[in-house]
Tab-separated table of C-alpha atoms and ligand atoms in Angstrom:
chain	number	residue	atom	x	y	z
A	11	MET	CA	92.841	99.302	123.954
A	12	THR	CA	93.823	101.493	120.969
A	13	ARG	CA	92.577	100.497	117.684
A	14	THR	CA	95.094	101.055	115.050
A	15	VAL	CA	94.393	101.662	111.405
A	16	ILE	CA	96.843	101.518	108.490
A	17	ALA	CA	96.451	103.415	105.424
A	18	GLN	CA	98.878	103.595	102.462
A	19	GLY	CA	99.711	105.280	99.123
A	20	THR	CA	101.974	107.186	97.020
A	21	PHE	CA	100.514	110.627	97.829
A	22	ASP	CA	102.739	112.389	95.248
A	23	ILE	CA	100.707	115.594	94.984
A	24	LEU	CA	98.034	115.825	97.876
A	25	HIS	CA	94.522	116.565	96.986
A	26	PRO	CA	90.997	116.388	98.642
A	27	GLY	CA	90.687	112.817	97.558
A	28	HIS	CA	93.495	111.705	99.588
A	29	VAL	CA	92.150	113.852	102.574
A	30	HIS	CA	88.783	112.041	102.128
A	31	TYR	CA	90.552	108.642	102.104
A	32	LEU	CA	92.634	109.517	105.184
A	33	GLU	CA	89.665	110.909	107.105
A	34	GLU	CA	87.687	107.873	106.402
A	35	SER	CA	90.516	105.682	107.447
A	36	ALA	CA	91.131	107.457	110.624
A	37	ALA	CA	87.314	107.044	111.523
A	38	MET	CA	87.758	103.217	111.472
A	39	GLY	CA	89.855	103.240	114.645
A	40	ASP	CA	91.494	105.356	117.321
A	41	GLU	CA	94.926	105.985	115.654
A	42	LEU	CA	95.794	106.168	111.957
A	43	ILE	CA	99.382	105.433	110.640
A	44	VAL	CA	99.957	105.976	107.143
A	45	ILE	CA	102.652	104.184	105.099
A	46	VAL	CA	104.073	106.072	102.189
A	47	ALA	CA	104.985	104.009	99.257
A	48	ARG	CA	108.669	104.011	98.169
A	49	LYS	CA	109.494	104.890	94.662
A	50	ALA	CA	110.742	101.310	94.112
A	51	ASN	CA	107.296	99.949	94.973
A	52	VAL	CA	105.427	102.285	92.607
A	53	ASP	CA	105.369	100.004	89.513
A	54	HIS	CA	101.682	100.006	88.536
A	55	LYS	CA	101.892	103.556	87.173
A	56	GLU	CA	104.454	106.465	86.725
A	57	LYS	CA	106.996	107.099	89.502
A	58	PRO	CA	106.164	109.880	91.809
A	59	ILE	CA	107.734	113.204	91.259
A	60	CYS	CA	108.263	114.283	94.865
A	61	PRO	CA	110.930	112.326	97.210
A	62	ALA	CA	109.363	109.918	99.697
A	63	THR	CA	110.413	112.047	102.733
A	64	GLN	CA	108.498	114.973	101.226
A	65	ARG	CA	105.452	112.888	100.537
A	66	ARG	CA	105.621	111.483	104.060
A	67	ASP	CA	105.880	114.989	105.687
A	68	VAL	CA	102.958	116.468	103.804
A	69	VAL	CA	100.748	113.567	104.690
A	70	GLY	CA	101.876	113.479	108.189
A	71	ALA	CA	100.864	117.148	108.611
A	72	LEU	CA	97.236	116.353	108.111
A	73	GLU	CA	94.868	116.580	111.092
A	74	ALA	CA	93.532	112.932	110.613
A	75	VAL	CA	97.073	111.418	110.384
A	76	ASP	CA	98.814	110.377	113.727
A	77	GLU	CA	101.890	109.313	112.025
A	78	ALA	CA	103.137	109.028	108.567
A	79	ILE	CA	106.063	106.564	107.922
A	80	LEU	CA	108.172	105.548	104.838
A	81	GLY	CA	107.149	102.138	103.451
A	82	HIS	CA	109.717	99.301	103.629
A	83	GLU	CA	111.927	99.263	100.388
A	84	GLU	CA	111.541	95.310	99.775
A	85	ASP	CA	108.680	93.892	101.759
A	86	ILE	CA	105.488	95.763	102.061
A	87	PHE	CA	104.463	93.427	105.073
A	88	VAL	CA	107.485	94.442	107.248
A	89	PRO	CA	105.873	97.642	108.644
A	90	ILE	CA	102.404	95.606	109.189
A	91	GLU	CA	104.306	93.076	111.301
A	92	GLU	CA	105.973	95.913	113.240
A	93	ILE	CA	102.647	97.856	113.746
A	94	ASP	CA	100.485	94.956	114.129
A	95	PRO	CA	97.292	96.927	113.114
A	96	ASP	CA	93.721	96.262	113.796
A	97	VAL	CA	92.600	97.686	110.338
A	98	ILE	CA	94.234	97.983	106.904
A	99	ALA	CA	92.260	100.510	105.064
A	100	LEU	CA	92.599	100.232	101.397
A	101	GLY	CA	91.688	103.077	98.944
A	102	HIS	CA	88.660	102.773	96.787
A	103	ASP	CA	90.727	102.067	93.609
A	104	GLN	CA	93.925	100.617	95.128
A	105	HIS	CA	95.219	97.725	92.961
A	106	HIS	CA	95.587	95.518	95.901
A	107	ASP	CA	93.663	92.293	96.090
A	108	ASP	CA	91.755	92.279	99.437
A	109	ASP	CA	91.657	88.360	99.714
A	110	ALA	CA	95.341	88.202	98.853
A	111	ILE	CA	96.295	90.529	101.669
A	112	GLU	CA	93.895	88.842	104.007
A	113	ALA	CA	95.587	85.622	103.246
A	114	GLU	CA	99.125	87.023	103.723
A	115	LEU	CA	98.083	88.495	107.151
A	116	GLU	CA	96.844	85.119	108.060
A	117	ARG	CA	99.898	83.371	106.849
A	118	ARG	CA	101.900	85.791	108.997
A	119	GLY	CA	99.651	85.581	112.020
A	120	ILE	CA	98.504	89.091	112.061
A	121	ASP	CA	94.925	89.498	113.276
A	122	CYS	CA	93.748	92.449	111.260
A	123	THR	CA	90.638	93.285	108.962
A	124	VAL	CA	90.902	94.728	105.542
A	125	GLU	CA	88.516	97.492	104.641
A	126	ARG	CA	87.864	99.561	101.384
A	127	ALA	CA	87.370	103.260	101.752
A	128	SER	CA	85.037	105.165	99.477
A	129	SER	CA	85.715	107.378	96.599
A	130	ARG	CA	85.301	111.326	96.676
A	131	GLY	CA	84.106	112.930	93.549
A	132	PRO	CA	84.821	116.475	92.604
A	133	SER	CA	82.539	118.984	94.442
A	134	ALA	CA	83.073	121.750	92.186
A	135	GLU	CA	83.718	122.032	88.405
A	136	ALA	CA	87.223	122.691	88.420
A	137	GLU	CA	88.321	120.040	90.958
A	138	ILE	CA	90.735	117.393	89.854
A	139	LEU	CA	91.082	114.634	92.615
A	140	SER	CA	93.874	112.636	90.810
A	141	THR	CA	97.542	113.132	90.914
A	142	ARG	CA	97.877	111.909	87.403
A	143	LEU	CA	95.165	114.437	86.064
A	144	ILE	CA	96.772	117.206	88.057
A	145	ILE	CA	100.057	116.378	86.310
A	146	ASP	CA	98.279	116.188	82.977
A	147	ARG	CA	96.793	119.534	83.442
A	148	ILE	CA	100.198	121.184	84.427
A	149	LEU	CA	101.661	119.530	81.287
A	150	GLU	CA	98.837	120.882	79.199
A	151	ARG	CA	99.117	124.309	80.585
A	152	ARG	CA	102.819	124.652	81.409
A	153	GLY	CA	104.403	122.002	79.132
B	4	FMN	C1	99.046	96.637	103.403
B	4	FMN	C2	99.988	97.473	102.641
B	4	FMN	C3	101.338	97.670	103.105
B	4	FMN	C4	102.141	98.387	102.343
B	4	FMN	N1	103.428	98.590	102.741
B	4	FMN	C5	104.348	99.355	101.982
B	4	FMN	C6	105.727	99.413	102.261
B	4	FMN	O1	106.158	98.857	103.384
B	4	FMN	N2	106.710	99.997	101.368
B	4	FMN	C7	106.049	100.557	100.283
B	4	FMN	O2	106.970	101.172	99.568
B	4	FMN	N3	104.757	100.450	99.860
B	4	FMN	C8	103.900	99.947	100.793
B	4	FMN	N4	102.651	99.833	100.305
B	4	FMN	C9	102.059	100.549	99.240
B	4	FMN	C10	102.293	99.844	97.876
B	4	FMN	O3	103.600	99.852	97.721
B	4	FMN	C11	101.538	100.471	96.706
B	4	FMN	O4	102.446	101.107	95.914
B	4	FMN	C12	100.543	101.461	97.165
B	4	FMN	O5	99.399	100.780	97.697
B	4	FMN	C13	100.127	102.390	95.989
B	4	FMN	O6	98.986	102.665	96.063
B	4	FMN	P1	98.439	104.028	95.141
B	4	FMN	O7	98.588	103.662	93.664
B	4	FMN	O8	97.006	104.164	95.709
B	4	FMN	O9	99.401	105.224	95.488
B	4	FMN	C14	101.722	99.040	100.992
B	4	FMN	C15	100.476	98.856	100.648
B	4	FMN	C16	99.587	98.015	101.367
B	4	FMN	C17	98.153	97.712	100.951
B	5	ATP	N1	89.269	110.975	94.554
B	5	ATP	C1	89.595	110.134	95.533
B	5	ATP	N2	88.787	109.775	96.473
B	5	ATP	C2	89.077	108.826	97.463
B	5	ATP	N3	90.304	108.229	97.505
B	5	ATP	C3	91.205	108.672	96.682
B	5	ATP	C4	90.978	109.473	95.768
B	5	ATP	N4	92.073	109.744	95.003
B	5	ATP	C5	93.142	108.957	95.609
B	5	ATP	N5	92.507	108.273	96.611
B	5	ATP	C6	93.221	107.211	97.416
B	5	ATP	O1	94.305	107.819	97.901
B	5	ATP	C7	95.426	106.709	98.054
B	5	ATP	C8	96.700	107.278	97.342
B	5	ATP	O2	96.398	107.377	96.078
B	5	ATP	P1	97.459	107.770	95.139
B	5	ATP	O3	98.716	108.397	95.813
B	5	ATP	O4	97.710	106.741	94.148
B	5	ATP	O5	96.758	109.141	94.541
B	5	ATP	P2	96.012	109.287	93.113
B	5	ATP	O6	95.534	110.680	93.185
B	5	ATP	O7	94.945	108.236	93.106
B	5	ATP	O8	97.228	108.950	92.083
B	5	ATP	P3	96.944	108.809	90.524
B	5	ATP	O9	95.984	109.575	90.011
B	5	ATP	O10	98.168	109.022	90.044
B	5	ATP	O11	96.478	107.382	90.409
B	5	ATP	C9	94.845	105.557	97.368
B	5	ATP	O12	94.358	104.688	98.353
B	5	ATP	C10	93.609	106.006	96.662
B	5	ATP	O13	92.714	105.150	96.557
């Protein structure tokens, strides 16, 4: 029985922190499917620069990722109902409330656990493992 894990995020400019999250998520099961957030649903921070199809394609190229899909425009639980995963892996700082997600999964009759991945700090002085900080540095140096 294949144990399916879902990970999700914006993945605007990919960096080793994303790779860490996705590799850790992949290790929680047999197959990893990544839901790439649509611009309309990124309302807790700046909108992504890159189009969703581009963000999906880059994430999908990672070894740890079996499939990357575009998220639903309106209801974030539509892909969850369709995929019916065994695990939803939340990122270490993702703004979602684990209990609220578990409650919604139960309400929809989806038998799935919610896990939290860990954070990856910089392994070298110059590493910046945040899309926002990468963009800040670009603006600082090229703005
Ligand atoms: C269980 C789950 C399902 C999600 N499904 C979708 C979706 O269908 N469409 C979408 O645009 N975003 C989806 N998202 C992503 C959220 O929209 C949110 O923007 C994303 O978690 C942003 O995380 P980040 O700030 O770490 O990039 C989902 C997130 C979770 C936790
Ligand atoms: N340094 C990191 N270590 C572990 N996970 C990370 C790291 N950076 C991002 N992630 C995870 O990757 C997923 C996608 O994150 P997102 O696309 O928001 O990138 P981000 O670099 O966190 O963006 P921003 O810096 O703009 O918030 C989230 O689950 C997030 O927790």
